[in-house]
Each structure stands twice: as structure tokens, then as C-alpha cells.
Short mmCIF file of C-alpha atoms and ligand atoms in Angstrom, two decimals:
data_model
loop_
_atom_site.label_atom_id
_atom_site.label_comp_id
_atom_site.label_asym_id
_atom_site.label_seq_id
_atom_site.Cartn_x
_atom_site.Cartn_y
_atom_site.Cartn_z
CA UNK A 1 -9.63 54.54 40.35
CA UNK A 2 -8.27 51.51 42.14
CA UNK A 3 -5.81 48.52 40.47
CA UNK A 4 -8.63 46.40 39.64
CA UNK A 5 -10.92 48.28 38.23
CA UNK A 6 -8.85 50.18 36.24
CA UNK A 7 -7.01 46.58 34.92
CA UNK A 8 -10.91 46.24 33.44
CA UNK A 9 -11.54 49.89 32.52
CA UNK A 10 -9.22 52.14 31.87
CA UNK A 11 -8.94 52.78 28.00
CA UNK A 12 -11.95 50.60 27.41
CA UNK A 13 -15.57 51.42 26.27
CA UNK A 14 -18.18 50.00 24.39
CA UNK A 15 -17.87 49.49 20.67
CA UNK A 16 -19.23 53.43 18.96
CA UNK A 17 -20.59 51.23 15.72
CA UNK A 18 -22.25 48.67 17.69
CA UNK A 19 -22.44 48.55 21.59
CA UNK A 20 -19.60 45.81 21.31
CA UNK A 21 -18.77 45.64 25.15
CA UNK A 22 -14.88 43.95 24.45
CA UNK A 23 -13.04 45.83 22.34
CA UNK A 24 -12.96 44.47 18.80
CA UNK A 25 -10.08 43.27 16.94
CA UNK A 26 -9.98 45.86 14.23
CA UNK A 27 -8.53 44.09 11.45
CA UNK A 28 -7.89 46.71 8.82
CA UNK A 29 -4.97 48.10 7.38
CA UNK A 30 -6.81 51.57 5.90
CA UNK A 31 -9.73 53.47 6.69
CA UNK A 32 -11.65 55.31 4.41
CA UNK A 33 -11.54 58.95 4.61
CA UNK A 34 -14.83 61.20 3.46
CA UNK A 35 -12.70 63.79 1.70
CA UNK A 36 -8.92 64.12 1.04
CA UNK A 37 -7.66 64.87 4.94
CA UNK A 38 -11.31 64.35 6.34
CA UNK A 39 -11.49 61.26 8.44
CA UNK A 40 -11.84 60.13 12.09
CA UNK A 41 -8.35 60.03 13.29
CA UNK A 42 -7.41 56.98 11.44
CA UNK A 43 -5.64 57.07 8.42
CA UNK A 44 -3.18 53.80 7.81
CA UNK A 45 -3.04 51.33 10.72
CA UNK A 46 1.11 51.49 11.35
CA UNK A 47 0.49 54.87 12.95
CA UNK A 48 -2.98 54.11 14.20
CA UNK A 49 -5.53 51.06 14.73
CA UNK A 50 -8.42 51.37 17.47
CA UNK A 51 -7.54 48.13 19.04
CA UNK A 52 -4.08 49.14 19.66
CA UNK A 53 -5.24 52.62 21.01
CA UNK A 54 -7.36 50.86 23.83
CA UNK A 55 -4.86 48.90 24.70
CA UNK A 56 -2.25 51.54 25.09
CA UNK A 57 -4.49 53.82 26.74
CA UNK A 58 -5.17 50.71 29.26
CA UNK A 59 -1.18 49.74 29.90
CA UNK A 60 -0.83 53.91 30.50
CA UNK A 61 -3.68 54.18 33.19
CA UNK A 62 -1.96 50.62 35.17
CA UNK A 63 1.82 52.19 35.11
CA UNK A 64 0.07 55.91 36.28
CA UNK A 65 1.83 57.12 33.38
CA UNK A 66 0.24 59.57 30.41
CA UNK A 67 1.00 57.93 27.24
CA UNK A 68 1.60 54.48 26.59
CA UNK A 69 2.92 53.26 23.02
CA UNK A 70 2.88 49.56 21.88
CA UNK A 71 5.08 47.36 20.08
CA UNK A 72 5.36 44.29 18.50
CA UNK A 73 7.62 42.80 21.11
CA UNK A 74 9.12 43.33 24.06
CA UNK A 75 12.54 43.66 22.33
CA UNK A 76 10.68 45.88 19.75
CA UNK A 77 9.74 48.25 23.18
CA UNK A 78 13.30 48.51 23.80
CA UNK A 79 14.66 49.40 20.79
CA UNK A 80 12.09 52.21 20.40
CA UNK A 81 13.54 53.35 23.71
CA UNK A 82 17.56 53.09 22.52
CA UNK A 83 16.76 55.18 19.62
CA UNK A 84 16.52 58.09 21.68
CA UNK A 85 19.85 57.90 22.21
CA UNK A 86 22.23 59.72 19.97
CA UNK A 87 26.09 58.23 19.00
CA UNK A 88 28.65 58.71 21.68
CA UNK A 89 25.60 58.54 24.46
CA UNK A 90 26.91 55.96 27.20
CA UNK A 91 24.09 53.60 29.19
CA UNK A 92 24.28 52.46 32.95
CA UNK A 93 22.82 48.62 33.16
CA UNK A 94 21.90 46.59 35.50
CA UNK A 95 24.42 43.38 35.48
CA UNK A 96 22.25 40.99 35.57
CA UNK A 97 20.08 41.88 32.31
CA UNK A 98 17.71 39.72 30.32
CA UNK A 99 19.92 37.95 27.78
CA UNK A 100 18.31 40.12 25.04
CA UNK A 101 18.93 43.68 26.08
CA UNK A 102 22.19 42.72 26.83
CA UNK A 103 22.82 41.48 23.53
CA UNK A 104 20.72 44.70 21.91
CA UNK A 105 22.42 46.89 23.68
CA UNK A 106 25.91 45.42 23.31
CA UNK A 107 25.58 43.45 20.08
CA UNK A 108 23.36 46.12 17.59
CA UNK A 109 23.93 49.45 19.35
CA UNK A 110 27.49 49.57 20.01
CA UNK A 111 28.50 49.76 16.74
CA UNK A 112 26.57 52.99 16.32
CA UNK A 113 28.57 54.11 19.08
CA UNK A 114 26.67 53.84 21.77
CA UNK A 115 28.32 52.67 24.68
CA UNK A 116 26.51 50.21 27.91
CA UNK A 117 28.37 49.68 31.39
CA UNK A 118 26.71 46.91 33.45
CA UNK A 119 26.94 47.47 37.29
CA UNK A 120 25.76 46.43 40.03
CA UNK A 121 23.02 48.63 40.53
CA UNK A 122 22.15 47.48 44.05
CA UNK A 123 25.51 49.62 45.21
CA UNK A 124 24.60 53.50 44.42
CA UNK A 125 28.45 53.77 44.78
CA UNK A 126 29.23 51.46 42.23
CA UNK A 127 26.52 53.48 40.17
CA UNK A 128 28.17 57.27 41.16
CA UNK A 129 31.38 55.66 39.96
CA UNK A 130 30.21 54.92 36.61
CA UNK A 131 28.03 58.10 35.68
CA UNK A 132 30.54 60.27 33.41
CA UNK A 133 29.44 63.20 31.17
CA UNK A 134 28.20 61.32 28.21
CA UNK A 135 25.94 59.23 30.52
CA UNK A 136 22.26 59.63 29.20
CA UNK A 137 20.55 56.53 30.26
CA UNK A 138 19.77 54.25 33.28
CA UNK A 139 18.56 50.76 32.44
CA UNK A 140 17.19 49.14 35.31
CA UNK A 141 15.72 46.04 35.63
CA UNK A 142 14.19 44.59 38.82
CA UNK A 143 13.49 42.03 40.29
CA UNK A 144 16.44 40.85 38.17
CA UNK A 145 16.64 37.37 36.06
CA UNK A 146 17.41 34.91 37.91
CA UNK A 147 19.18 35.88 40.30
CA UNK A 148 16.51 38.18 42.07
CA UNK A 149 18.20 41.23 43.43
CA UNK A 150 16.25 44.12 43.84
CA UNK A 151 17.46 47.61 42.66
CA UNK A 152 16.25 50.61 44.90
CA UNK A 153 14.13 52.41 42.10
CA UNK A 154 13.85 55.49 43.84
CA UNK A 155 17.69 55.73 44.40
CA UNK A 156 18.44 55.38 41.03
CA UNK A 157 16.30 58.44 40.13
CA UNK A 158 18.08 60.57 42.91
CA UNK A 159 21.43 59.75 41.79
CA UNK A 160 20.11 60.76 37.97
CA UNK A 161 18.77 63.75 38.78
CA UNK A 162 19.76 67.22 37.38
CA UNK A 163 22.16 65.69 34.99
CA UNK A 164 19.86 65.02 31.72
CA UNK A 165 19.83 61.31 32.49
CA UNK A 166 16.53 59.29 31.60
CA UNK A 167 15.54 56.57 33.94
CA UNK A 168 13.78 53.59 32.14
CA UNK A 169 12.47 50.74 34.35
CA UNK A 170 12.21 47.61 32.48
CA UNK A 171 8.92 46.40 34.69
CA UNK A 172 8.19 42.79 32.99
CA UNK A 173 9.32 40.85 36.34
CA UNK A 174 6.97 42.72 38.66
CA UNK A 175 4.48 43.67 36.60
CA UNK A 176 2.50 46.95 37.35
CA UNK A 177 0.00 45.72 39.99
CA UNK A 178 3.69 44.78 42.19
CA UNK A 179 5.23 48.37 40.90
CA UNK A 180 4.85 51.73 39.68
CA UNK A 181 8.37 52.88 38.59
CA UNK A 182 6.64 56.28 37.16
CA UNK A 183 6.11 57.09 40.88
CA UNK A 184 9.50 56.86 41.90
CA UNK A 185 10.90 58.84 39.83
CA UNK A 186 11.39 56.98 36.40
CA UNK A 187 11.30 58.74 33.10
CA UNK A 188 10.04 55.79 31.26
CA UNK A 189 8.74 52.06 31.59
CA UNK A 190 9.21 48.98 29.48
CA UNK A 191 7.35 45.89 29.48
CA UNK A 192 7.27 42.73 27.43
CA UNK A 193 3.78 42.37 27.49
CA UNK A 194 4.21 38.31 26.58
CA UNK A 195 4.48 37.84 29.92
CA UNK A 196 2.34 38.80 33.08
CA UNK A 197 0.29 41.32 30.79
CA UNK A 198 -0.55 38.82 28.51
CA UNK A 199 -0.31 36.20 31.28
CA UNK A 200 -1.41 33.11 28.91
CA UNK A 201 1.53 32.48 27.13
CA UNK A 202 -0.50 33.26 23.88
CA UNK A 203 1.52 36.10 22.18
CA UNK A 204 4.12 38.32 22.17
CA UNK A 205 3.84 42.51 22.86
CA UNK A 206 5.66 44.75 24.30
CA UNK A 207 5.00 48.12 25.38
CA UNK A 208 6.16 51.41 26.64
CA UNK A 209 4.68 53.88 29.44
CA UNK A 210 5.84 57.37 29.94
CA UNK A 211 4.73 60.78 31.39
CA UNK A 212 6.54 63.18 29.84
CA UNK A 213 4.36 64.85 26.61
CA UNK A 214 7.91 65.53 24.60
CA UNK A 215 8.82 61.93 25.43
CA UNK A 216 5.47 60.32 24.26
CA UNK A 217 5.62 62.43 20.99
CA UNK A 218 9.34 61.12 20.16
CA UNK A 219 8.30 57.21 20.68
CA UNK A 220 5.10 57.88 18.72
CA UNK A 221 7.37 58.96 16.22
CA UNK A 222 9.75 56.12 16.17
CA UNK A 223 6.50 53.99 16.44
CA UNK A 224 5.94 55.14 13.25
CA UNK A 225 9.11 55.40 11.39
CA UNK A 226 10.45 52.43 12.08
CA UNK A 227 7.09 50.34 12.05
CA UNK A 228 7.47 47.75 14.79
CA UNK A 229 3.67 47.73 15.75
CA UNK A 230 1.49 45.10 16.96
CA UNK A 231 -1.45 43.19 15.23
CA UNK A 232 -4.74 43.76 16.34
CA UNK A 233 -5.39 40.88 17.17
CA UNK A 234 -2.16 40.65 19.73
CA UNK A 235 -3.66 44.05 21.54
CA UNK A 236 -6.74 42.40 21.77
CA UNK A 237 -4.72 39.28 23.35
CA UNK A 238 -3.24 41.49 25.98
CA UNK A 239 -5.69 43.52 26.22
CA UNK A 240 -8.12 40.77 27.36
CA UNK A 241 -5.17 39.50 29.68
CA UNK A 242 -5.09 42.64 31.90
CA UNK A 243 -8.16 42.16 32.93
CA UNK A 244 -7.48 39.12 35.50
CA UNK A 245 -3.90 40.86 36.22
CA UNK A 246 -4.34 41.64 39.65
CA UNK A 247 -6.42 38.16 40.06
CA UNK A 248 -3.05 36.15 38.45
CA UNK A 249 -0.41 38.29 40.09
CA UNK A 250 -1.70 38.00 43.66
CA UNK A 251 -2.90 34.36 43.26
CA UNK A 252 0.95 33.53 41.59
CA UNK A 253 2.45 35.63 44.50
CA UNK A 254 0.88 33.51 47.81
CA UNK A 255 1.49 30.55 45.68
CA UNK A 256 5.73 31.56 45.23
CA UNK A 257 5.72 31.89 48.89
CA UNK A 258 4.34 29.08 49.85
CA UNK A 259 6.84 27.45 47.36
CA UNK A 260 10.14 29.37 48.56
CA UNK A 261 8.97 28.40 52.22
CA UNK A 262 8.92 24.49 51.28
CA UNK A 263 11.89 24.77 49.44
CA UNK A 264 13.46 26.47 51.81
CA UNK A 265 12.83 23.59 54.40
CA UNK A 266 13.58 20.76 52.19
CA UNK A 267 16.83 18.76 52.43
CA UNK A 268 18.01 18.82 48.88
CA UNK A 269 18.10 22.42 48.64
CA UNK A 270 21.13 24.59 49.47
CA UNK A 271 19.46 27.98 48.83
CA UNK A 272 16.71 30.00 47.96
CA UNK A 273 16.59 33.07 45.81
CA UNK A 274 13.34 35.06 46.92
CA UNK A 275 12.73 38.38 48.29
CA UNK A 276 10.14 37.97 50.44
CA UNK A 277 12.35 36.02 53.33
CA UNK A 278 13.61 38.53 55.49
CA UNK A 279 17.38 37.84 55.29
CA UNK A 280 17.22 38.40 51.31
CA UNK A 281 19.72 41.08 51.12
CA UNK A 282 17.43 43.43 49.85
CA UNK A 283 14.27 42.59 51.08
CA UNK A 284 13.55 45.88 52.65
CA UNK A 285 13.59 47.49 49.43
CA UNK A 286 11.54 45.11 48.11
CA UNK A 287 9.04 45.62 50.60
CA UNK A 288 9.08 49.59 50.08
CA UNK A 289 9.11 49.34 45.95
CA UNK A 290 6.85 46.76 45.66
CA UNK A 291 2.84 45.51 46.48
CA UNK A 292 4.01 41.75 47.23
CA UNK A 293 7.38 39.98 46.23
CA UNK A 294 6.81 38.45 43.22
CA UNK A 295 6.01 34.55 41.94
CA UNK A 296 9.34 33.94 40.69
CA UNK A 297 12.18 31.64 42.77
CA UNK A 298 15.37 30.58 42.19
CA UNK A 299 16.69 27.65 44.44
CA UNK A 300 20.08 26.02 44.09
CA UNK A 301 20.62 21.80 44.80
CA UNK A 302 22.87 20.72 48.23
CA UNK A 303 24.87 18.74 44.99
CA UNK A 304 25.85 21.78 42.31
CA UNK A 305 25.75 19.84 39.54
CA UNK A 306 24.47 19.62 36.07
CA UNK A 307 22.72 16.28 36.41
CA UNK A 308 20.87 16.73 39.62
CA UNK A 309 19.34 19.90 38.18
CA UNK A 310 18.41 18.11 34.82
CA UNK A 311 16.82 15.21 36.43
CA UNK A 312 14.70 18.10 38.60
CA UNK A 313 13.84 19.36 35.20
CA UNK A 314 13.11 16.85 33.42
CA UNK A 315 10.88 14.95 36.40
CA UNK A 316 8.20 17.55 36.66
CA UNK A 317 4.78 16.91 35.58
CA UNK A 318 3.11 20.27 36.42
CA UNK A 319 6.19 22.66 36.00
CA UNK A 320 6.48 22.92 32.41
CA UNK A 321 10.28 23.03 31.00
CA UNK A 322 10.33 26.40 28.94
CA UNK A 323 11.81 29.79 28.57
CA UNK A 324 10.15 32.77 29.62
CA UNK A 325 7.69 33.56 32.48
CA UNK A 326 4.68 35.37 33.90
CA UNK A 327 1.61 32.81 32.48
CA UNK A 328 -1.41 30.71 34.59
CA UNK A 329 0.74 27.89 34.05
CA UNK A 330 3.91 26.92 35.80
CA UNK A 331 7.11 27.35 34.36
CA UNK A 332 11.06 25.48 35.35
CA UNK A 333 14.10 26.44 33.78
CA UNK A 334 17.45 26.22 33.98
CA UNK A 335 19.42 29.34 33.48
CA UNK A 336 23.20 27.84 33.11
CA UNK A 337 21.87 25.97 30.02
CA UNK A 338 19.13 27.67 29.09
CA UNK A 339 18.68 32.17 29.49
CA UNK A 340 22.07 31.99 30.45
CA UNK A 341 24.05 29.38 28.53
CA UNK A 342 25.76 31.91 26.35
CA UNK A 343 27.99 33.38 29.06
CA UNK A 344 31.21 31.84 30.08
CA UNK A 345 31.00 29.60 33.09
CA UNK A 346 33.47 31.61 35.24
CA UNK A 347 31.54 34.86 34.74
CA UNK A 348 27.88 33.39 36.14
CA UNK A 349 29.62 32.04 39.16
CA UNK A 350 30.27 35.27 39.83
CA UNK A 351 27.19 36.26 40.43
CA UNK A 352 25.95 33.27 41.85
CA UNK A 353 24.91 31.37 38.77
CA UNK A 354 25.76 28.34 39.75
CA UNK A 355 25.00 24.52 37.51
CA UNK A 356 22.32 23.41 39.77
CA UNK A 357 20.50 26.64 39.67
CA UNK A 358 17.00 26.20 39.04
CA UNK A 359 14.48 29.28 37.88
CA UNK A 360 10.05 28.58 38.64
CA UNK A 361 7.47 30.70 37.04
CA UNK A 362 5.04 30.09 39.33
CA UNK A 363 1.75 30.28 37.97
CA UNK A 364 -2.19 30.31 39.69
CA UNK A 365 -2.42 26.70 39.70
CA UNK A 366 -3.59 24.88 43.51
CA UNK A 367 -0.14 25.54 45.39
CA UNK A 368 -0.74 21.75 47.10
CA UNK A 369 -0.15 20.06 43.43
CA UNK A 370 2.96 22.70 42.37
CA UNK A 371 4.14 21.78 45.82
CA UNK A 372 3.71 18.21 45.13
CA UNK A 373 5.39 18.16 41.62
CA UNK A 374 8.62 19.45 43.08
CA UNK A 375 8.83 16.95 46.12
CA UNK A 376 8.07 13.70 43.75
CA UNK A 377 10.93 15.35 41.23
CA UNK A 378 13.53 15.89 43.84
CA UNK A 379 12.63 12.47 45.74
CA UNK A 380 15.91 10.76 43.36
CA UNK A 381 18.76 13.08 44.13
C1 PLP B 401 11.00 38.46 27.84
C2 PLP B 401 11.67 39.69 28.33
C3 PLP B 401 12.02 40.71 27.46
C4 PLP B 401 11.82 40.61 25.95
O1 PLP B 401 10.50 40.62 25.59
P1 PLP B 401 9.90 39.88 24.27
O2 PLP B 401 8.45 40.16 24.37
O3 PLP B 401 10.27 38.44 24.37
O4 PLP B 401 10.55 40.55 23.10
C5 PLP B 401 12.61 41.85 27.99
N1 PLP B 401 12.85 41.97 29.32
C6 PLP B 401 12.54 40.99 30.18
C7 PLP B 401 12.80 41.18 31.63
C8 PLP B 401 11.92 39.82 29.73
O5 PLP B 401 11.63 38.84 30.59
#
């Protein structure tokens, strides 16, 4: 089954009771059971709720994975995922991570001894360097936030092979109609859901995909145990969501490029952060990983300051000023102040984090207005 139809399909059939064609929001917490032990696979809805198993079954069938297990946030996802780790297990990062698995995996899980180094995963050698016997995990994310490198999936999996490493693919940026980390070799993908899933800005899930049976029966588990499940009504949320993914994601994708082009071209801006243009460091990997390059850009101002990127920000009339990413509507940020404001000034120069960086969302909006909106806000500078 193709993308599309599967987006619509997979996991999804008409209501057993009543013919219901969408899935309906099963809002129960028990189920009653004809005698002690006799019932239809549903006991207590923290381990099981029909909703939630259509949706799971759905985000499985998009990611080609088996088994996919839902949580009640993308952070929830995650931490589902770090509890397979044991004390004195060591984690390879990414170094640019989303502010919040940074902070789980340096701020909760350290203290139960589990260790994170962050490299920079787009040099394998950097990668080999770091890989010591205790190393059990590879956390990559990619296209990364907001800087957008690209990690070579597929490399990462090589360089983890044979040596009782899982590979987990945090796949929110590209969503799974862009990329398929299962078929390069990943052990396990992560998604918070709240964004191109979801892809109104309605809710928050998260969710995780795997192949492996052993795998899928540990995360059930810890599904279980430790109770972080969604609502029904949430899964019904995403659920509904999927169904225009591939519609959003390609519309929000020519309408990025269009945008990185004019920006590109436009004498305010210094630079553009996008990996479709050809001199993007790692655009050829982009273009082997993934279906199209994504609707997010970063662009810096010719003046690196502060105040020209707040008076971008706050002239928009389309581009909504928020956090987060991946809905119909367009979204502007600044990461020095905003995603990022927490790290030290010196250390997000580094890599390129500069004041007058600016992050868009781009959403499925007519390109001609988005384009619009960012020429009247930059017309002051
Ligand atoms: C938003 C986000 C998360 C966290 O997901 P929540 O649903 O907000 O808990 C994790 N990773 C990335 C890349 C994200 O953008």
C-alpha cells in the first residue's frame, strides 16, 4: 500500500457495534467482562482503549514498522524509550537536540546513572570516537532544531552495528511521509505526534514505532507500568490528522522552498538554513534519506542583532509568534530567546546560533501571502 492511502487506512475500519466509518472516541475507562477473565481484549483502558489501538496500528503501518505504542506526549515517548536503559548505560546524542531531551536526558536520567555525550553526529569520526563499551544507545535527531543539519541515518546504523547498540530516530522534524528511519537501519522511532501528525496544533501525543517483537513487548510494558497514555479523544485528534499528512507535508514543503529561495535573494538576509539548496553542507544526504527537504527554514539578518530579529517577529501578520512546529498554520520563532534561551550565549555561537537567527514553520497557507508577510516585516530594518 502506497503513503496516502495507507495515511487513511492502515489501522482503520468501520465501527464493529455500528458501521461508524471514523473511528470513535472510546471514552471509557473499563469494559465489562462476561465472566471473570472472559472479555474482548479490553480490560482497563491504561493498558488498552480501541481508539488508541487504531491509532497505533496507523502510526506503525506510516513508519513500516510492526508495533507502534502511544503516549501522552512526545516527551512521554521518550522516556518510555530511556527506560530501556539500565544504570551505567552511556547515550550518543546528536548536539543539537530539542531543548527537552536534552534536559531529560541530562537533567532526570543522569542521576540514575545514565550517562549522554552530544556530538556532532554529521562526522562518523567524531561518532567512532565516542562509542566506548558501555555505549547502548544512539539518539539521533534529524533534520536538527534549528540549525538544520542532516545526520546520515544509514551511517549511524553501520557504525552501531554488532555492538548491542539501539538506534532510535527521533522523526518529529521530517515526519514519516519525508522518512522512514526503520528502513535504514534504526531500531526504533520517536515522534511527538503534536506536531506534523497532529498537524493542527490541537493536542499533544507522542508515539513510538518499532520492529523488533522483544522491543514492542518491553515498551508495551513500560506503557503500562508507568501509565503515560493518551486520552481517547487525543488518538482520535491525531488520528484524524494523518489523514491529510501527505496533503500538509508536500503542500508545506513547495511552500518552504519557495520561501528559502526569496529569502535567499533578499537584501536583509545574510543566510539561509535549508537543505534543499545545493551548497547546504549536507544536502546530498538529505536528498538520499529523505522524500522532499522539509518546510522548516532558518535565515539569519545582514545586522546580527537582537532588535532587528524582534521587530521581524513581532511585524508578522500571517507568521504566528509561537513555539513548536509542524501545523496548517505558519509559525516564527526565535531560538536565542525562545527554544534556545537557556544555553549560554558563547555555546550557541558555536554552532551557529547566532541573535538574529530566525526559525519558520511553514505551514499550507497560499505561499504568495507567507511570502508577502515576510517582505512587509523586514521592509524597516
Ligand atoms: C516537540 C518536540 C518533542 C517533544 O514533544 P512533546 O509532544 O512536546 O512532548 C520532541 N522532539 C522534537 C524534535 C520536538 O520538536
Amino acid at each position: 500500500m502506497k503513503f496516502g492511502t495507507k495515511a487513511i487506512h492502515a489501522g482503520v475500519e468501520p465501527d464493529p457495534a455500528t458501521g461508524a466509518v471514523m473511528t470513535p472516541i472510546y471514552q471509557t475507562s473499563t469494559y465489562a467482562q462476561e465472566a471473570p477473565g472472559v472479555h474482548k481484549g479490553y480490560e482497563y483502558a491504561r493498558t488498552q482503549n480501541p481508539t488508541r489501538t487504531a491509532l497505533e496500528a496507523n502510526v506503525a503501518a506510516l513508519e513500516n514498522g510492526a508495533h507502534g505504542i502511544c503516549f501522552s506526549s512526545g516527551m512521554a515517548a521518550m522516556d518510555a524509550v530511556m527506560r530501556l536503559l539500565n544504570p551505567g548505560d552511556e547515550i550518543i546524542a546528536t548536539n543539537d537536540l530539542y531543548g527537552g531531551s536534552y534536559r531529560l536526558m541530562v537533567r532526570v536520567y543522569q542521576k540514575f546513572g545514565i550517562k549522554a555525550h552530544f556530538v556532532d553526529m554529521t562526522n562518523p569520526a567524531e561518532v567512532r570516537k565516542a562509542i566506548n563499551k558501555n555505549t547502548r544507545l544512539f539518539w539521533i535527531e534529524t533534520p536538527t532544531n534549528p540549525m538544520l543539519n542532516v545526520v546520515d541515518i544509514r551511517q549511524m546504523t553501520e557504525l552501531a552495528a554488532g555492538q548491542n547498540i539501539l538506534v532510535c530516530v527521533d522523526n518529529t522534524f521530517a515526519s514519516p511521509y519525508l522518512q522512514t528511519p526503520l528502513d535504514l537501519g534504526a531500531d526504533i522511532v520517536v515522534h511527538s505526534a503534536t506536531k506534523y501528525l497532529g498537524g493542527h496544533s490541537d493536542t499533544v501525543l507522542g508515539a513510538v514505532v518499532v520492529k523488533d517483537d522483544e522491543l514492542a513487548n518491553q515498551l508495551h510494558f513500560l506503557q503500562n507500568a508507568a501509565g503515560a497514555v493518551p486520552g481517547p479523544h487525543d488518538c482520535f485528534l491525531v488520528l484524524r490528522g494523518i489523514k491529510t499528512l501527505h496533503l500538509r507535508v508536500e503542500r508545506a514543503c513547495k511552500n518552504a522552498k519557495k520561501i528559502a529561495r526569496f529569502l535567499q535573494g533578499h537584501p536583509k538576509v545574510s543566510k539561509v538554513y535549508y537543505p534543499g539548496f545545493k551548497d547546504h553542507p549536507h544536502h546530498e544526504t538529505a536528498k538520499a534519506q529523505m522524500r522532499a527537504f522539509g518546510a522548516m527554514v532558518s535565515f539569519d539578518l545582514q545586522k546580527d542583532t537582537f532588535e532587528d530579529a524582534k521587530r521581524v517577529l513581532s511585524n508578522t501578520r500571517l507568521f504566528i509568534l509561537a513555539e513548536s512546529l509542524g501545523g496548517v498554520e505558519s509559525l516564527i520563532g526565535h531560538p536565542a530567546s525562545m527554544t534556545h534561551g537557556s544555553i549560554p550565549r558563547e555555546e550557541r555561537l558555536k554552532v551557529g546560533l547566532t541573535d538574529s537567527l530566525i526559525r519558520l514553520s511553514v505551514g499550507v497557507e497560499d505561499v504568495a501571502d507567507l511570502i508577502e508577510d515576510l517582505e512587509q516585516a523586514m521592509v524597516n530594518l
